[in-house]
């Protein structure tokens, strides 16, 4: 798992290895836009403020993945202990 900090909301969550970022946020009453929830549509694309995402989606290109400035929160995770999102 890893720690998730929401920069706009000033909230911190722990994302366990068996739950997605979107799952944890939804469970905690944070509204996020979701559609496919499989990393295909790009609806859940979210700006990354800090941390290195572990991209699991098929929506962004390899070049976009390498920038690490946005991620799909339905499937992608984090390689660093802490992830900061622009939410
Ligand atoms: Fe479709 Fe995340 S909801 S890529």
Short mmCIF file of N, CA and C and ligand atoms in Angstrom, two decimals:
data_model
loop_
_atom_site.label_atom_id
_atom_site.label_comp_id
_atom_site.label_asym_id
_atom_site.label_seq_id
_atom_site.Cartn_x
_atom_site.Cartn_y
_atom_site.Cartn_z
N UNK A 1 0.83 -1.22 0.00
CA UNK A 1 0.00 0.00 0.00
C UNK A 1 0.86 1.26 0.00
N UNK A 2 0.18 2.37 -0.07
CA UNK A 2 0.90 3.66 -0.05
C UNK A 2 -0.03 4.72 0.51
N UNK A 3 0.58 5.86 0.82
CA UNK A 3 -0.19 6.97 1.38
C UNK A 3 -0.61 7.92 0.27
N UNK A 4 -1.85 8.35 0.32
CA UNK A 4 -2.37 9.29 -0.68
C UNK A 4 -2.76 10.58 0.00
N UNK A 5 -2.21 11.68 -0.51
CA UNK A 5 -2.58 13.00 0.01
C UNK A 5 -3.30 13.76 -1.09
N UNK A 6 -4.45 14.31 -0.77
CA UNK A 6 -5.21 15.12 -1.72
C UNK A 6 -4.88 16.59 -1.46
N UNK A 7 -4.19 17.21 -2.40
CA UNK A 7 -3.64 18.55 -2.18
C UNK A 7 -4.74 19.61 -2.00
N UNK A 8 -5.79 19.53 -2.81
CA UNK A 8 -6.84 20.55 -2.71
C UNK A 8 -7.69 20.35 -1.47
N UNK A 9 -8.02 19.10 -1.17
CA UNK A 9 -8.91 18.79 -0.05
C UNK A 9 -8.18 18.74 1.28
N UNK A 10 -6.84 18.68 1.24
CA UNK A 10 -6.02 18.54 2.44
C UNK A 10 -6.46 17.31 3.25
N UNK A 11 -6.50 16.17 2.55
CA UNK A 11 -6.89 14.92 3.21
C UNK A 11 -5.89 13.83 2.88
N UNK A 12 -5.64 12.95 3.85
CA UNK A 12 -4.71 11.84 3.66
C UNK A 12 -5.43 10.52 3.80
N UNK A 13 -5.10 9.58 2.93
CA UNK A 13 -5.68 8.24 2.98
C UNK A 13 -4.57 7.21 2.82
N UNK A 14 -4.82 6.00 3.34
CA UNK A 14 -3.93 4.89 3.06
C UNK A 14 -4.63 4.02 2.02
N UNK A 15 -3.89 3.71 0.95
CA UNK A 15 -4.45 2.86 -0.10
C UNK A 15 -3.89 1.45 0.09
N UNK A 16 -4.70 0.52 0.57
CA UNK A 16 -4.22 -0.85 0.76
C UNK A 16 -4.03 -1.54 -0.59
N UNK A 17 -3.23 -2.60 -0.61
CA UNK A 17 -2.89 -3.23 -1.89
C UNK A 17 -4.09 -3.86 -2.58
N UNK A 18 -5.17 -4.12 -1.84
CA UNK A 18 -6.33 -4.76 -2.48
C UNK A 18 -7.44 -3.78 -2.84
N UNK A 19 -7.15 -2.47 -2.77
CA UNK A 19 -8.16 -1.48 -3.15
C UNK A 19 -7.56 -0.43 -4.06
N UNK A 20 -8.36 0.07 -5.00
CA UNK A 20 -7.87 1.11 -5.90
C UNK A 20 -7.99 2.47 -5.21
N UNK A 21 -7.29 3.46 -5.77
CA UNK A 21 -7.41 4.83 -5.27
C UNK A 21 -8.88 5.26 -5.37
N UNK A 22 -9.49 4.99 -6.52
CA UNK A 22 -10.89 5.38 -6.73
C UNK A 22 -11.82 4.72 -5.70
N UNK A 23 -11.56 3.46 -5.40
CA UNK A 23 -12.37 2.74 -4.40
C UNK A 23 -12.30 3.44 -3.04
N UNK A 24 -11.08 3.74 -2.62
CA UNK A 24 -10.88 4.34 -1.29
C UNK A 24 -11.53 5.73 -1.24
N UNK A 25 -11.35 6.51 -2.29
CA UNK A 25 -11.94 7.85 -2.29
C UNK A 25 -13.46 7.78 -2.28
N UNK A 26 -14.02 6.92 -3.11
CA UNK A 26 -15.47 6.77 -3.18
C UNK A 26 -16.04 6.32 -1.82
N UNK A 27 -15.36 5.36 -1.22
CA UNK A 27 -15.78 4.85 0.09
C UNK A 27 -15.78 5.95 1.14
N UNK A 28 -14.85 6.90 0.98
CA UNK A 28 -14.73 7.98 1.97
C UNK A 28 -15.50 9.24 1.56
N UNK A 29 -16.39 9.11 0.61
CA UNK A 29 -17.26 10.22 0.25
C UNK A 29 -16.62 11.30 -0.61
N UNK A 30 -15.46 10.99 -1.21
CA UNK A 30 -14.84 11.94 -2.14
C UNK A 30 -15.36 11.61 -3.53
N UNK A 31 -15.99 12.58 -4.16
CA UNK A 31 -16.56 12.33 -5.48
C UNK A 31 -15.49 12.37 -6.55
N UNK A 32 -15.38 11.29 -7.31
CA UNK A 32 -14.45 11.25 -8.44
C UNK A 32 -15.22 10.78 -9.67
N UNK A 33 -14.80 11.27 -10.83
CA UNK A 33 -15.47 10.88 -12.06
C UNK A 33 -14.94 9.53 -12.53
N UNK A 34 -15.82 8.58 -12.68
CA UNK A 34 -15.44 7.24 -13.11
C UNK A 34 -16.36 6.76 -14.21
N UNK A 35 -15.82 5.91 -15.07
CA UNK A 35 -16.67 5.29 -16.08
C UNK A 35 -16.32 3.82 -16.22
N UNK A 36 -15.25 3.51 -16.97
CA UNK A 36 -14.94 2.09 -17.24
C UNK A 36 -14.38 1.36 -16.02
N UNK A 37 -13.65 2.08 -15.19
CA UNK A 37 -12.94 1.51 -14.03
C UNK A 37 -12.00 0.38 -14.42
N UNK A 38 -11.52 0.42 -15.67
CA UNK A 38 -10.58 -0.60 -16.14
C UNK A 38 -9.36 0.00 -16.82
N UNK A 39 -9.18 1.31 -16.69
CA UNK A 39 -8.00 1.93 -17.30
C UNK A 39 -8.08 2.10 -18.80
N UNK A 40 -9.30 2.18 -19.32
CA UNK A 40 -9.46 2.25 -20.77
C UNK A 40 -9.96 3.62 -21.25
N UNK A 41 -10.88 4.23 -20.52
CA UNK A 41 -11.58 5.40 -21.06
C UNK A 41 -10.93 6.75 -20.76
N UNK A 42 -10.18 6.85 -19.68
CA UNK A 42 -9.54 8.12 -19.34
C UNK A 42 -10.41 9.08 -18.53
N UNK A 43 -11.62 8.68 -18.21
CA UNK A 43 -12.53 9.55 -17.45
C UNK A 43 -11.95 9.97 -16.10
N UNK A 44 -11.23 9.07 -15.47
CA UNK A 44 -10.74 9.31 -14.11
C UNK A 44 -9.35 9.96 -14.08
N UNK A 45 -8.88 10.42 -15.22
CA UNK A 45 -7.54 11.00 -15.31
C UNK A 45 -7.38 12.14 -14.29
N UNK A 46 -6.33 12.07 -13.51
CA UNK A 46 -6.12 13.03 -12.42
C UNK A 46 -4.69 13.53 -12.44
N UNK A 47 -4.51 14.81 -12.16
CA UNK A 47 -3.17 15.39 -12.18
C UNK A 47 -2.37 14.96 -10.96
N UNK A 48 -1.14 14.56 -11.19
CA UNK A 48 -0.24 14.14 -10.12
C UNK A 48 0.61 15.33 -9.69
N UNK A 49 0.62 15.62 -8.41
CA UNK A 49 1.41 16.73 -7.88
C UNK A 49 2.78 16.23 -7.43
N UNK A 50 2.82 15.06 -6.80
CA UNK A 50 4.08 14.50 -6.30
C UNK A 50 3.96 12.99 -6.19
N UNK A 51 5.10 12.31 -6.24
CA UNK A 51 5.12 10.86 -6.20
C UNK A 51 5.19 10.33 -7.63
N UNK A 52 5.55 9.05 -7.74
CA UNK A 52 5.69 8.42 -9.06
C UNK A 52 4.61 7.37 -9.24
N UNK A 53 3.67 7.62 -10.15
CA UNK A 53 2.60 6.65 -10.36
C UNK A 53 3.11 5.34 -10.93
N UNK A 54 2.40 4.27 -10.62
CA UNK A 54 2.65 2.96 -11.21
C UNK A 54 1.50 2.76 -12.20
N UNK A 55 1.75 3.17 -13.44
CA UNK A 55 0.68 3.20 -14.44
C UNK A 55 0.22 1.80 -14.85
N UNK A 56 -1.06 1.54 -14.73
CA UNK A 56 -1.63 0.23 -15.09
C UNK A 56 -2.67 0.37 -16.20
N UNK A 57 -2.84 1.59 -16.72
CA UNK A 57 -3.92 1.82 -17.69
C UNK A 57 -3.46 1.59 -19.13
N UNK A 58 -4.44 1.51 -20.01
CA UNK A 58 -4.17 1.38 -21.44
C UNK A 58 -4.60 2.64 -22.17
N UNK A 59 -4.89 3.70 -21.43
CA UNK A 59 -5.40 4.94 -22.01
C UNK A 59 -4.26 5.89 -22.41
N UNK A 60 -3.34 6.12 -21.50
CA UNK A 60 -2.22 7.02 -21.79
C UNK A 60 -1.16 6.30 -22.63
N UNK A 61 -0.43 7.09 -23.41
CA UNK A 61 0.67 6.52 -24.19
C UNK A 61 1.89 6.32 -23.29
N UNK A 62 2.87 5.58 -23.79
CA UNK A 62 4.11 5.37 -23.04
C UNK A 62 4.76 6.72 -22.72
N UNK A 63 4.73 7.63 -23.71
CA UNK A 63 5.34 8.96 -23.51
C UNK A 63 4.60 9.72 -22.41
N UNK A 64 3.29 9.61 -22.41
CA UNK A 64 2.50 10.28 -21.36
C UNK A 64 2.76 9.64 -19.99
N UNK A 65 2.87 8.32 -19.98
CA UNK A 65 3.20 7.64 -18.72
C UNK A 65 4.53 8.15 -18.16
N UNK A 66 5.49 8.33 -19.05
CA UNK A 66 6.84 8.71 -18.62
C UNK A 66 6.88 10.10 -17.99
N UNK A 67 5.93 10.94 -18.34
CA UNK A 67 5.88 12.28 -17.75
C UNK A 67 5.47 12.24 -16.28
N UNK A 68 4.70 11.22 -15.91
CA UNK A 68 4.25 11.04 -14.53
C UNK A 68 3.52 12.26 -13.96
N UNK A 69 2.85 13.00 -14.82
CA UNK A 69 2.14 14.19 -14.32
C UNK A 69 0.62 14.00 -14.30
N UNK A 70 0.16 12.84 -14.72
CA UNK A 70 -1.26 12.51 -14.65
C UNK A 70 -1.41 10.99 -14.58
N UNK A 71 -2.54 10.54 -14.05
CA UNK A 71 -2.73 9.09 -13.89
C UNK A 71 -4.21 8.75 -13.85
N UNK A 72 -4.51 7.50 -14.17
CA UNK A 72 -5.87 6.99 -14.04
C UNK A 72 -6.01 6.39 -12.64
N UNK A 73 -6.90 6.97 -11.86
CA UNK A 73 -7.00 6.53 -10.45
C UNK A 73 -7.87 5.29 -10.26
N UNK A 74 -8.46 4.78 -11.36
CA UNK A 74 -9.25 3.55 -11.22
C UNK A 74 -8.36 2.31 -11.16
N UNK A 75 -7.22 2.34 -11.84
CA UNK A 75 -6.36 1.15 -11.88
C UNK A 75 -4.91 1.40 -11.49
N UNK A 76 -4.41 2.63 -11.74
CA UNK A 76 -2.99 2.88 -11.50
C UNK A 76 -2.72 3.10 -10.02
N UNK A 77 -1.47 2.80 -9.66
CA UNK A 77 -1.12 2.84 -8.25
C UNK A 77 0.10 3.74 -8.08
N UNK A 78 0.93 3.48 -7.09
CA UNK A 78 2.06 4.37 -6.84
C UNK A 78 3.31 3.58 -6.52
N UNK A 79 4.44 4.02 -7.09
CA UNK A 79 5.73 3.35 -6.85
C UNK A 79 6.42 3.92 -5.63
N UNK A 80 6.08 5.13 -5.27
CA UNK A 80 6.69 5.80 -4.11
C UNK A 80 5.78 5.62 -2.90
N UNK A 81 6.32 5.77 -1.69
CA UNK A 81 5.49 5.57 -0.49
C UNK A 81 4.35 6.57 -0.37
N UNK A 82 4.50 7.73 -1.04
CA UNK A 82 3.49 8.78 -0.92
C UNK A 82 3.15 9.34 -2.30
N UNK A 83 1.85 9.49 -2.53
CA UNK A 83 1.36 10.05 -3.78
C UNK A 83 0.53 11.29 -3.44
N UNK A 84 0.76 12.37 -4.20
CA UNK A 84 -0.04 13.59 -3.99
C UNK A 84 -0.80 13.88 -5.28
N UNK A 85 -2.10 13.97 -5.16
CA UNK A 85 -2.95 14.23 -6.31
C UNK A 85 -3.62 15.60 -6.21
N UNK A 86 -3.92 16.16 -7.38
CA UNK A 86 -4.55 17.47 -7.46
C UNK A 86 -6.07 17.32 -7.33
N UNK A 87 -6.50 16.87 -6.16
CA UNK A 87 -7.93 16.66 -5.88
C UNK A 87 -8.29 17.35 -4.58
FE1 LIG B 1 -11.96 4.67 -17.27
FE2 LIG B 1 -10.42 5.14 -15.11
S1 LIG B 1 -12.58 5.19 -15.27
S2 LIG B 1 -9.80 4.85 -17.16
#
